[in-house]
XYZ file of C-alpha atoms in Angstrom:
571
model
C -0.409 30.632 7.924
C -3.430 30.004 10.529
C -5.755 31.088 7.677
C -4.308 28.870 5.814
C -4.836 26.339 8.721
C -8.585 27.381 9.152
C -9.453 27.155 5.863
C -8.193 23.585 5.374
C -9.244 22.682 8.674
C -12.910 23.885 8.099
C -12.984 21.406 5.362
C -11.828 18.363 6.910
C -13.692 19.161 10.828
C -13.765 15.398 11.469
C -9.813 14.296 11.107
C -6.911 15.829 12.981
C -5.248 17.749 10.636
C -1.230 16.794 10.188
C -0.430 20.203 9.072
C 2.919 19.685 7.190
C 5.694 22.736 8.970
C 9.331 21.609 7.660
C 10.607 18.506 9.055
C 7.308 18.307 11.335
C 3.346 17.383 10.950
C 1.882 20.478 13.778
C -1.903 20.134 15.265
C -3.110 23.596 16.457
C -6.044 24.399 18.931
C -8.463 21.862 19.539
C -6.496 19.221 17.615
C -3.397 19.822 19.895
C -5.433 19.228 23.036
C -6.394 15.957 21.673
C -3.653 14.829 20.257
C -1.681 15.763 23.084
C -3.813 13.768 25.186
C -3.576 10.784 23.473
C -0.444 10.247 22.263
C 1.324 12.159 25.498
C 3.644 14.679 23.714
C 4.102 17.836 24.979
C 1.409 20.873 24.547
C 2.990 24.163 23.617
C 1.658 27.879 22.546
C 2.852 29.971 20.074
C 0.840 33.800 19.873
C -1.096 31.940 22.235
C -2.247 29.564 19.629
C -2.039 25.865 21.598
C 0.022 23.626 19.495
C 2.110 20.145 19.171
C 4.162 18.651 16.998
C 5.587 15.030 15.863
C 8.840 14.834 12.937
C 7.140 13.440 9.863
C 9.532 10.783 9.470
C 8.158 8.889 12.562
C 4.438 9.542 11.933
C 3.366 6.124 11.248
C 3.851 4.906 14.853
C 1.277 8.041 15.589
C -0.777 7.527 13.338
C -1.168 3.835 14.206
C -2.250 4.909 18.302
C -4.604 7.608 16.782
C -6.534 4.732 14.812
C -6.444 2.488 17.265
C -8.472 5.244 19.215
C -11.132 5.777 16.071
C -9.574 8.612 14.688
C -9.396 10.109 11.367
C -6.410 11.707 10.190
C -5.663 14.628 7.036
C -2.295 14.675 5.627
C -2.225 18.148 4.616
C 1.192 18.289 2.989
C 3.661 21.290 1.325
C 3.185 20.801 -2.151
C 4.537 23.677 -3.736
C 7.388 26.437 -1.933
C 7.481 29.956 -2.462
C 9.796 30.745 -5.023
C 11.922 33.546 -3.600
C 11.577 32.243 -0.224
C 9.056 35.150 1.021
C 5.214 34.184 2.087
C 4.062 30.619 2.735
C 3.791 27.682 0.942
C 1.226 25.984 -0.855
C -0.650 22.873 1.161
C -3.234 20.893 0.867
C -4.567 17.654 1.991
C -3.299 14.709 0.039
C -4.804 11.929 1.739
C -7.219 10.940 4.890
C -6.388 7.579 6.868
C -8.880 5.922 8.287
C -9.377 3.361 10.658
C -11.455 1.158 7.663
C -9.405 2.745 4.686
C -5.677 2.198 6.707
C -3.198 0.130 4.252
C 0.089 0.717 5.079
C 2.391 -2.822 7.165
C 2.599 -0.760 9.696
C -0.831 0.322 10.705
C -2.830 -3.276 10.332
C -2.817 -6.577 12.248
C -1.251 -8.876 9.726
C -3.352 -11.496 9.938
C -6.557 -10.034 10.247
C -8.704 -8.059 7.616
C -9.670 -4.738 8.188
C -12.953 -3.978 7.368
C -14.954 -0.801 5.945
C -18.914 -1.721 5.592
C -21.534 0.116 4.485
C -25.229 -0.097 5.376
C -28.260 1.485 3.477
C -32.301 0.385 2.869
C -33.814 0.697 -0.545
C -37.795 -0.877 -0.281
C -37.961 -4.294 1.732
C -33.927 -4.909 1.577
C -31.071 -3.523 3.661
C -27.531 -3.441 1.828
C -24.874 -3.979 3.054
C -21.468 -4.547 1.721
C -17.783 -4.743 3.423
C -14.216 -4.077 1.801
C -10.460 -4.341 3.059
C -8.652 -1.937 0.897
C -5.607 -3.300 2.051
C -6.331 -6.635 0.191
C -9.118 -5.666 -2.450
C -11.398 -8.287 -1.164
C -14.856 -6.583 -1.811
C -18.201 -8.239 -1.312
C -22.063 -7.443 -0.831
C -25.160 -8.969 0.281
C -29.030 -8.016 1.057
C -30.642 -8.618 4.093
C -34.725 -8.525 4.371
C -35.764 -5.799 6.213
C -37.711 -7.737 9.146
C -34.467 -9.688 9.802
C -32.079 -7.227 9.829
C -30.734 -7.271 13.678
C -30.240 -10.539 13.697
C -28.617 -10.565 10.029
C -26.642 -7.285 10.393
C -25.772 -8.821 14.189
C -24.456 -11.766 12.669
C -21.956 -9.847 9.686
C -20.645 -7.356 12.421
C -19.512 -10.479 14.723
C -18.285 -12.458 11.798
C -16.346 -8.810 10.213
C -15.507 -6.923 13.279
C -15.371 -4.396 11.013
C -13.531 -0.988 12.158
C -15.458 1.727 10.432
C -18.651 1.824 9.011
C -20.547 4.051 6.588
C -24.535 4.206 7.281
C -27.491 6.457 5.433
C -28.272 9.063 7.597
C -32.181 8.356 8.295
C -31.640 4.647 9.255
C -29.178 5.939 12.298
C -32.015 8.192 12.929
C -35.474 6.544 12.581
C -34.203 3.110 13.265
C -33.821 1.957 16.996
C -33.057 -1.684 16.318
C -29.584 -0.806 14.161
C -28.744 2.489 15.616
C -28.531 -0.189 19.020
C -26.740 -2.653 16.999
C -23.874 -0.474 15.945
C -23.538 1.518 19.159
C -23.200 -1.517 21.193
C -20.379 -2.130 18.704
C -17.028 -1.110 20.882
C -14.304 0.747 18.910
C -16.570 1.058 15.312
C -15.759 4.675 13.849
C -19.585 5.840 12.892
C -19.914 7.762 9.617
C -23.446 8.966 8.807
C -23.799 9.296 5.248
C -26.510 11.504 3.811
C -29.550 9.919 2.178
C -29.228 11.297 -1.099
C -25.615 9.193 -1.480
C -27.604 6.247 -1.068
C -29.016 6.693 -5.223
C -28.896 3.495 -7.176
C -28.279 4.990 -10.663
C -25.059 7.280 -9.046
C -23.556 4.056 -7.483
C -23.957 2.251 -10.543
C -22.200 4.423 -12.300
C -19.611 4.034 -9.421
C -19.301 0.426 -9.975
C -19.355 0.238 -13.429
C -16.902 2.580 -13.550
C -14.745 1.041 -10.841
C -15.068 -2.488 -12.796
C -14.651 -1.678 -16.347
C -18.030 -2.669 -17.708
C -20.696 -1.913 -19.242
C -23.273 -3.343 -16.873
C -23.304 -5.011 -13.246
C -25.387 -7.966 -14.973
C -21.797 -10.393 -14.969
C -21.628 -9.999 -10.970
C -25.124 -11.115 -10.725
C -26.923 -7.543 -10.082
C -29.529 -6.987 -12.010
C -30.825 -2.711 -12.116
C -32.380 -2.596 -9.275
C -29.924 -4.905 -6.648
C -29.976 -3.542 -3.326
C -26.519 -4.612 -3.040
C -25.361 -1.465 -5.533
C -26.059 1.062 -2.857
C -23.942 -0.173 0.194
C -21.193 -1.210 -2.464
C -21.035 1.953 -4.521
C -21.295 4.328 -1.195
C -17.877 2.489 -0.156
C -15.917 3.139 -3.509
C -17.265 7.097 -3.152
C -15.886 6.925 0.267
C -12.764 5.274 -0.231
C -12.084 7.607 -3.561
C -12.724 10.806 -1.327
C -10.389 9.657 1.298
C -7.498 7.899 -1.011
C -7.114 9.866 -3.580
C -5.594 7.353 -5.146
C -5.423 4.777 -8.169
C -7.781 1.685 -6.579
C -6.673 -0.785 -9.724
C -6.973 -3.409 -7.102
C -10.417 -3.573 -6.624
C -11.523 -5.674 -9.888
C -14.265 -7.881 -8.296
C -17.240 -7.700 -6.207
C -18.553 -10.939 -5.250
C -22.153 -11.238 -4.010
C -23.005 -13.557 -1.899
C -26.610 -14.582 0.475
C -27.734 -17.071 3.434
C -27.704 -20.096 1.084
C -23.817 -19.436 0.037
C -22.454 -21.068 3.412
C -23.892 -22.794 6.484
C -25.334 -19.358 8.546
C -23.804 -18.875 11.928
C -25.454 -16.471 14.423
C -23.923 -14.702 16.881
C -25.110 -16.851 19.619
C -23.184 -19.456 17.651
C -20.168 -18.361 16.868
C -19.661 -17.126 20.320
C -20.464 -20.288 22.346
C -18.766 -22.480 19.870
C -15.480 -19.945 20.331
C -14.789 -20.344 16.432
C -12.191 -17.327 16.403
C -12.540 -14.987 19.978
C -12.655 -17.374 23.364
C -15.184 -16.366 26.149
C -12.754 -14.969 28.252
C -10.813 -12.387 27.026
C -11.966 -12.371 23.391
C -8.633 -13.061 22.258
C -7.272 -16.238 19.627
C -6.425 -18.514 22.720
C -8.639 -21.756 22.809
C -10.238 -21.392 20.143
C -10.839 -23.251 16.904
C -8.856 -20.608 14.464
C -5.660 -21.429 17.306
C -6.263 -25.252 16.854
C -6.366 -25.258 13.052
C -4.246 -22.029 12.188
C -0.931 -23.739 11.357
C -0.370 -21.361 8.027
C 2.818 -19.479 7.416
C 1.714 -16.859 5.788
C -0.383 -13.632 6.491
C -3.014 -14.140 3.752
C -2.952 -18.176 4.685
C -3.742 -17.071 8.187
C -6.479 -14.696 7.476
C -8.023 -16.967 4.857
C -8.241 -19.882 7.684
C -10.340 -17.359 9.643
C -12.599 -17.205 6.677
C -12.516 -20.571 6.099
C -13.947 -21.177 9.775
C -16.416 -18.200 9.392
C -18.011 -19.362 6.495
C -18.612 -23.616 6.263
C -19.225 -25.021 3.150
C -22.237 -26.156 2.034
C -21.258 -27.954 -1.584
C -20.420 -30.707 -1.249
C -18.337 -30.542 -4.389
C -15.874 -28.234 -3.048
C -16.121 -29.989 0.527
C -14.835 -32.933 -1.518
C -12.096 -31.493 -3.375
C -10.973 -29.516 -0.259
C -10.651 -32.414 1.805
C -8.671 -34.463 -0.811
C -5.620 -32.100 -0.834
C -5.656 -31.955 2.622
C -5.831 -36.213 2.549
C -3.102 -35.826 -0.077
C -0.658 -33.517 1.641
C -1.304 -35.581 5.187
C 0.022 -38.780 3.306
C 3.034 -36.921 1.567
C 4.743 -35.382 4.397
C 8.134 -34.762 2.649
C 5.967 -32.545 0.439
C 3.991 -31.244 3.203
C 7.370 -30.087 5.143
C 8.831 -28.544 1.594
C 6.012 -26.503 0.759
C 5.845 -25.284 4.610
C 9.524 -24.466 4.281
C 8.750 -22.484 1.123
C 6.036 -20.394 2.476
C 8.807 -19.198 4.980
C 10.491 -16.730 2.574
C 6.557 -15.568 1.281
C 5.701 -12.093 2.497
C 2.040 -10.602 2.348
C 1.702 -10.564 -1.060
C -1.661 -9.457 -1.496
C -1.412 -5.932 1.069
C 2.187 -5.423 -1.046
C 0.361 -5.569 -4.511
C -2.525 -3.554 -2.934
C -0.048 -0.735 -1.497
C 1.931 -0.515 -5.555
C -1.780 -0.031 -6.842
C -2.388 2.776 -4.892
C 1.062 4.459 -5.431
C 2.077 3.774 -1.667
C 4.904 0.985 -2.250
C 8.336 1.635 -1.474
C 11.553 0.015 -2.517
C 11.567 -2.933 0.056
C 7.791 -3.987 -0.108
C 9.719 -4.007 -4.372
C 11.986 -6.457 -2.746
C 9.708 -8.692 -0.467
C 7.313 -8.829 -3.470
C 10.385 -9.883 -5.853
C 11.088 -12.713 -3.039
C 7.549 -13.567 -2.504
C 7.846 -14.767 -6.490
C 10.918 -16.677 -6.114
C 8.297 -18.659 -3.837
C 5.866 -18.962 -6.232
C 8.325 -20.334 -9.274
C 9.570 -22.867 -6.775
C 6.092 -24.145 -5.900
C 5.105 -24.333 -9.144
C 8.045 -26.646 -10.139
C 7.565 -28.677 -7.300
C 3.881 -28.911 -7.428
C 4.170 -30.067 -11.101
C 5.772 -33.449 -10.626
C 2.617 -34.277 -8.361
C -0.616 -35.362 -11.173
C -2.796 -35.405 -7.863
C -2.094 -31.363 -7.553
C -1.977 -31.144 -11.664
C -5.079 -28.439 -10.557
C -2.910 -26.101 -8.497
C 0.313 -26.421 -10.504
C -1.790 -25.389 -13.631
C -2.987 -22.217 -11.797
C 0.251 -20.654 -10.512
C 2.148 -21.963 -14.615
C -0.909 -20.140 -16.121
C 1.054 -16.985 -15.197
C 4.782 -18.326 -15.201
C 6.057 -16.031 -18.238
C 4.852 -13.172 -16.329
C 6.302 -13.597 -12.705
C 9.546 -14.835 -14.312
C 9.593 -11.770 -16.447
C 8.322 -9.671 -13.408
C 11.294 -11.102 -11.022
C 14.087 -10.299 -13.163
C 12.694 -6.583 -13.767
C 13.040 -6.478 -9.431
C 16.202 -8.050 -9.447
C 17.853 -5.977 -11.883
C 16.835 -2.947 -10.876
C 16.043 -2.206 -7.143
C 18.882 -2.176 -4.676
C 19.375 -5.175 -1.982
C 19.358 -2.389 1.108
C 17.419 0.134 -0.260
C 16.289 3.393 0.653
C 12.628 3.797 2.054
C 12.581 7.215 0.898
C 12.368 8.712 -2.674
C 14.317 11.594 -1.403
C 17.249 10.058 -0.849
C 18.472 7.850 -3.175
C 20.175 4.954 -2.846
C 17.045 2.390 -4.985
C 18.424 1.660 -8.317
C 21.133 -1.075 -8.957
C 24.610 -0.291 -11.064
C 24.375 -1.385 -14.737
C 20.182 -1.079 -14.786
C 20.660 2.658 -16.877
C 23.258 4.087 -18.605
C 22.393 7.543 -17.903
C 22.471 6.540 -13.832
C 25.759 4.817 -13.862
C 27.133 7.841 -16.424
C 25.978 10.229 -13.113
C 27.116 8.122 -10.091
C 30.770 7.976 -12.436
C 30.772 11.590 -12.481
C 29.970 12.448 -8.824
C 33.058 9.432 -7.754
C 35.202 10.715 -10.310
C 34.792 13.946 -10.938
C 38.330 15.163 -10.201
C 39.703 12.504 -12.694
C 37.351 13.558 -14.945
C 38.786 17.222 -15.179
C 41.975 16.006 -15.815
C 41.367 13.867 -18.272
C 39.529 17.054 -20.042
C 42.641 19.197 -19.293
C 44.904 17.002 -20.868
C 43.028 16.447 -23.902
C 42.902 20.446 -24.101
C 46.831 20.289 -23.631
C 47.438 17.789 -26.637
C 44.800 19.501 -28.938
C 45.909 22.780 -28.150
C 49.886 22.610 -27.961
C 50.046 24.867 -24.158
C 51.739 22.013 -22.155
C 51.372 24.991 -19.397
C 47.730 24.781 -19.606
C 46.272 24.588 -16.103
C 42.582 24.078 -14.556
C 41.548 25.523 -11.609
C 38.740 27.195 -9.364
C 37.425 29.571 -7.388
C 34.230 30.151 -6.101
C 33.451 33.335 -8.528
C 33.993 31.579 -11.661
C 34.181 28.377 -10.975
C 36.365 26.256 -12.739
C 38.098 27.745 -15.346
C 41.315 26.737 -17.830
C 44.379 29.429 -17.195
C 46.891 30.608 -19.957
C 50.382 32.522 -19.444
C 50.847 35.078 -21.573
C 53.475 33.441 -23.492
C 50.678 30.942 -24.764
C 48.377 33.727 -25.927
C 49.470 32.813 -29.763
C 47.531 29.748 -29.120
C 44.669 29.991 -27.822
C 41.943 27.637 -29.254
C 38.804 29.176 -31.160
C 36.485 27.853 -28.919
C 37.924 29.141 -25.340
C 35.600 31.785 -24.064
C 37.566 34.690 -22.294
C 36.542 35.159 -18.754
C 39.129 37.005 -16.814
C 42.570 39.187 -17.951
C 45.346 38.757 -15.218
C 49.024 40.204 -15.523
C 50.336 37.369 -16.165
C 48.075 35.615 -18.499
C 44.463 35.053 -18.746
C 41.501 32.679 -17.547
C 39.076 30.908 -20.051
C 36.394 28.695 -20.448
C 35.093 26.392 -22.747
C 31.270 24.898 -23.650
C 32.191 21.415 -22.396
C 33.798 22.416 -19.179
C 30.625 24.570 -18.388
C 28.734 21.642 -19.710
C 31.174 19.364 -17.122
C 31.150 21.810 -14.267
C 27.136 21.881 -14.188
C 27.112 18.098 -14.505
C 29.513 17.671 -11.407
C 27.693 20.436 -9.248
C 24.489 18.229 -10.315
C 24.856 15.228 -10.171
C 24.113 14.358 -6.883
C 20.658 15.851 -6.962
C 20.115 14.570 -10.720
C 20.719 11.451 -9.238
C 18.281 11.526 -6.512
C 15.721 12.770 -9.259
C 16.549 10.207 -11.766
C 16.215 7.092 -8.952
C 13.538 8.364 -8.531
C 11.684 8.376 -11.696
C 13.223 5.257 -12.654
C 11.697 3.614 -9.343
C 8.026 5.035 -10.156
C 8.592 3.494 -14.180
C 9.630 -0.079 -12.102
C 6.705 0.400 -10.030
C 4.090 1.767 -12.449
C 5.061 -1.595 -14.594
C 4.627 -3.935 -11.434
C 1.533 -1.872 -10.769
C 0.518 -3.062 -14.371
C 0.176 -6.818 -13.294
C -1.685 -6.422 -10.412
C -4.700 -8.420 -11.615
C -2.491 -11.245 -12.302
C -0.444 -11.433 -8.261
C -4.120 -10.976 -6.879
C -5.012 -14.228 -8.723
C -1.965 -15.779 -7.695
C -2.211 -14.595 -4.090
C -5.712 -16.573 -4.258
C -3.778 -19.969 -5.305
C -0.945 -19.152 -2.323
C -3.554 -18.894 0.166
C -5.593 -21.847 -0.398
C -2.600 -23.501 -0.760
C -1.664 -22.421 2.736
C -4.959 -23.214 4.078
C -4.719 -26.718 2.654
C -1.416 -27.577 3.962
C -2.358 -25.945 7.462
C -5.064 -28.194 8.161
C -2.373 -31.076 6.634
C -0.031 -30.316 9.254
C -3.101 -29.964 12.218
C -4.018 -33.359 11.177
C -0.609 -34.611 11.677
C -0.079 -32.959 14.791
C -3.265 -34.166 16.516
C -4.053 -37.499 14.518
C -6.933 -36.378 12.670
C -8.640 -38.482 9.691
C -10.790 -37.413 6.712
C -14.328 -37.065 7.431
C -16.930 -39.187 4.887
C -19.584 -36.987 3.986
């Protein structure tokens, strides 16, 4: 088993391995020292091989401190047992979390991003592009070379990204970022070899990753600098994930002329988002204006703040739903009271994309829905908002069609586990209900079977019993002998009669014996059908989750200019 260990460990030197034993994730050598350390569990030897251990079920609160504390982590799981129970079982490594690649509710700040960026130099250009997995939001820019402290020290204050991918020679040759980054507390370094940095491989990347033919419709011509950073982040995140990333559909590109620049300098002094204190929320302008009641509303009001307008357009048309919302404070107060039963849509849809959902994030997505058919037939009645409405009815069919799938199928107190059961509501399948009958009834059952036997056969004597040898089995006095149907199957001769079975009372006995287990089985492919087909309509909750949180944005800077008597600005 410890070369088994070795030789997974060897591969994956960088990450604490989670080396799957039973009911437990085990780090050995170096690994337990550390982990030990920094989580504070107990250090043990076995052979003399230093060793500790945490019960799989309860990983996610570990995993959470080791990220907080940059570190990688390998989840190198059992896939496949021995068969007759002698030698050791087949692992490997299924997945590597990340502090930049992290998606699961319990490991991320809900309302703030969590950023992966890349960094790489082709000619006079340095790209650079950012992604939060957890939200598919996935966007690059180029910075001229001469300017790129101050433009890479601006992105890094506006991200605070947690993990960043760089080429290899720039870390090396060049003082100016390799200063920038390591003054950077808490940002997980990964030095990336030159030769991923190739344009024509991470076009390929892209194009594949966006389903197209060229990158010409997201405004990069052949040569972009932006392709590097932004392909070296989907090679990164497919290495580590190993899973589906249907999510990411977009990549916007954006430059200095897209909103009003803000330096570092600035958006320090100004305390936009961190005060000068502690570098926490407190006093600041995100506090002030950060009335939103949902996650995404509340990390898109960040945003908002980060990046100022510069159309005047969309300043405009911004401004008069806030105006509109401010003077229609019954409306204000309904759609506030909405967004309390809206849960974080867009990290839920993110998590069923990459296979990671379970049955409640089902749930909170089939309530976060609800939300959205209500708003829409509110919003409707209002001409002034005929703009929103029109966005979330363009999809209506579908999240009325989606809902009912979630709310006749997936159990109100559902399990989080696939092993267990307990997802999949009565009356959803036939063959389900037909099993959890069986495994209630079972006894009734029999008898129903034993009597029908009696009738067809004439032995009013006939009895059905078990044992643990045979099983159960249908027992005939000798005096019934004459009788005996074509289709019993002798088992056993006794003095005083004999013991038979029959195809359907195998066929019954095997179905009783199994159905728990064929129940667990069949939950479970039913949930991953359910899932697969919410999965399916990803693109169209993303686009929805856009609508929510502008709407949120809008009716949080409504309700801050209610609260502190604010008017609308003339521009």
């Amino acid at each position: 088993m410890m070369l088994q260990y070795k030789r997974i460990k060897n591969k994956h030197r960088n990450s604490i391995l989670f080396f799957r034993l039973g009911d437990f994730y085990e780090m050995f050598e170096q690994d337990a020292f550390e982990v030990s350390k920094l989580l504070d569990i107990t250090l043990t030897r076995r052979n003399g091989v230093p060793m500790c251990g945490i019960p799989y079920h309860a990983a996610a609160n570990y995993i959470t401190r080791l990220l907080k504390a940059g570190r990688k982590i390998a989840i190198c799981e059992q896939t496949q047992l021995p068969a007759d129970g002698k030698g050791i079982a087949t692992r490997e490594v299924i997945e590597v979390i990340t502090p930049g690649t992290a998606v699961e509710e319990g490991l991320l700040d809900k309302n703030t991003n969590n950023y992966l960026a890349a960094i790489g130099r082709l000619n006079e250009f340095i790209s650079f592009a950012y992604i939060d997995l957890s939200t598919g939001e996935f966007l690059a820019t180029r910075i001229k070379y001469m300017d790129r402290a101050s433009g890479l020290r601006k992105e890094f204050f506006r991200l605070s990204p947690r993990e960043i991918l760089i080429q290899e020679t720039l870390l090396k040759d060049d003082k100016d970022i390799c200063a920038l980054i390591q003054e950077r507390e808490g940002l997980v370094i990964n030095r990336y070899p030159d030769w991923n940095f190739d344009l024509d491989l991470n076009r390929r990347l892209l194009e594949k990753q966006l389903k197209v033919v060229n990158l010409k419709g997201f405004g990069l011509e052949g040569d972009a600098p932006e392709i590097l950073s932004a392909g070296v982040i989907l090679d990164y995140i497919n290495d580590t994930s190993r899973r589906l990333l249907s999510h990411i559909r977009n990549l916007t590109i954006y430059s200095e002329n897209t909103f009003v620049g803000l330096d570092e300098t600035s958006q320090k002094n100004l305390e936009l988002v961190q005060n000068l204190q502690d570098r926490s929320r407190r006093h600041t302008l995100l506090e002030v204006l950060d009335q939103s009641r949902t996650s995404m509303g509340s990390r898109r009001v960040k945003r908002v703040i980060l990046h100022p307008l510069k159309n005047r357009e969309q300043i405009e048309k911004r401004l008069y739903i806030v105006d509109f919302f401010y003077h229609h404070q019954i409306l204000l107060s309904q759609v506030r009271e909405r967004f309390k039963n809206f849960f974080d849509l867009e990290r839920l849809i993110s998590r069923v994309a990459m296979e990671k959902a379970h049955a409640k994030d089902l749930l909170a997505i089939k309530s976060s829905l609800a939300v959205i058919l209500s708003l829409e037939e509110m919003l409707k009645s209002y001409p002034d908002l005929g703009q929103e409405a029109a966005r979330l009815t363009k999809y209506k069919k579908e999240i009325e069609e989606l809902k009912g799938l979630l709310e006749e199928s997936i159990l109100e107190e559902p399990s989080l586990l696939l092993s267990e059961g307990n997802l999949i509501k009565r009356g959803y399948n036939t063959d389900l209900d037909r099993l959890h009958i069986l495994r209630k009834n079972a006894r009734s059952i029999l008898e129903e079977y034993l009597n029908r036997e009696r009738e067809e056969s004439g032995i009013s004597s006939l009895k059905l019993k078990y044992n643990r040898i045979l099983g159960y089995f249908l027992e005939v006095t000798k005096a019934n002998l004459n009788l005996i149907p074509d289709h019993f199957i002798r088992r056993q001769t006794l003095v005083n009669g004999e013991r038979f079975t029959t195809d359907i009372l195998t066929e019954k006995e095997i179905e009783i014996n199994n159905a728990s287990e064929k129940i667990v089985e069949l939950e479970r492919e039913l949930f991953l059908k359910i899932r697969s087909g919410v999965g399916e309509a990803t693109g169209i909750i993303l686009d929805l989750c856009e609508v929510i949180a502008d709407l949120d944005v809008l009716q949080s800077f409504a309700f801050t200019a209610t609260l502190h008597g604010y008017i609308r600005p003339k521009i």
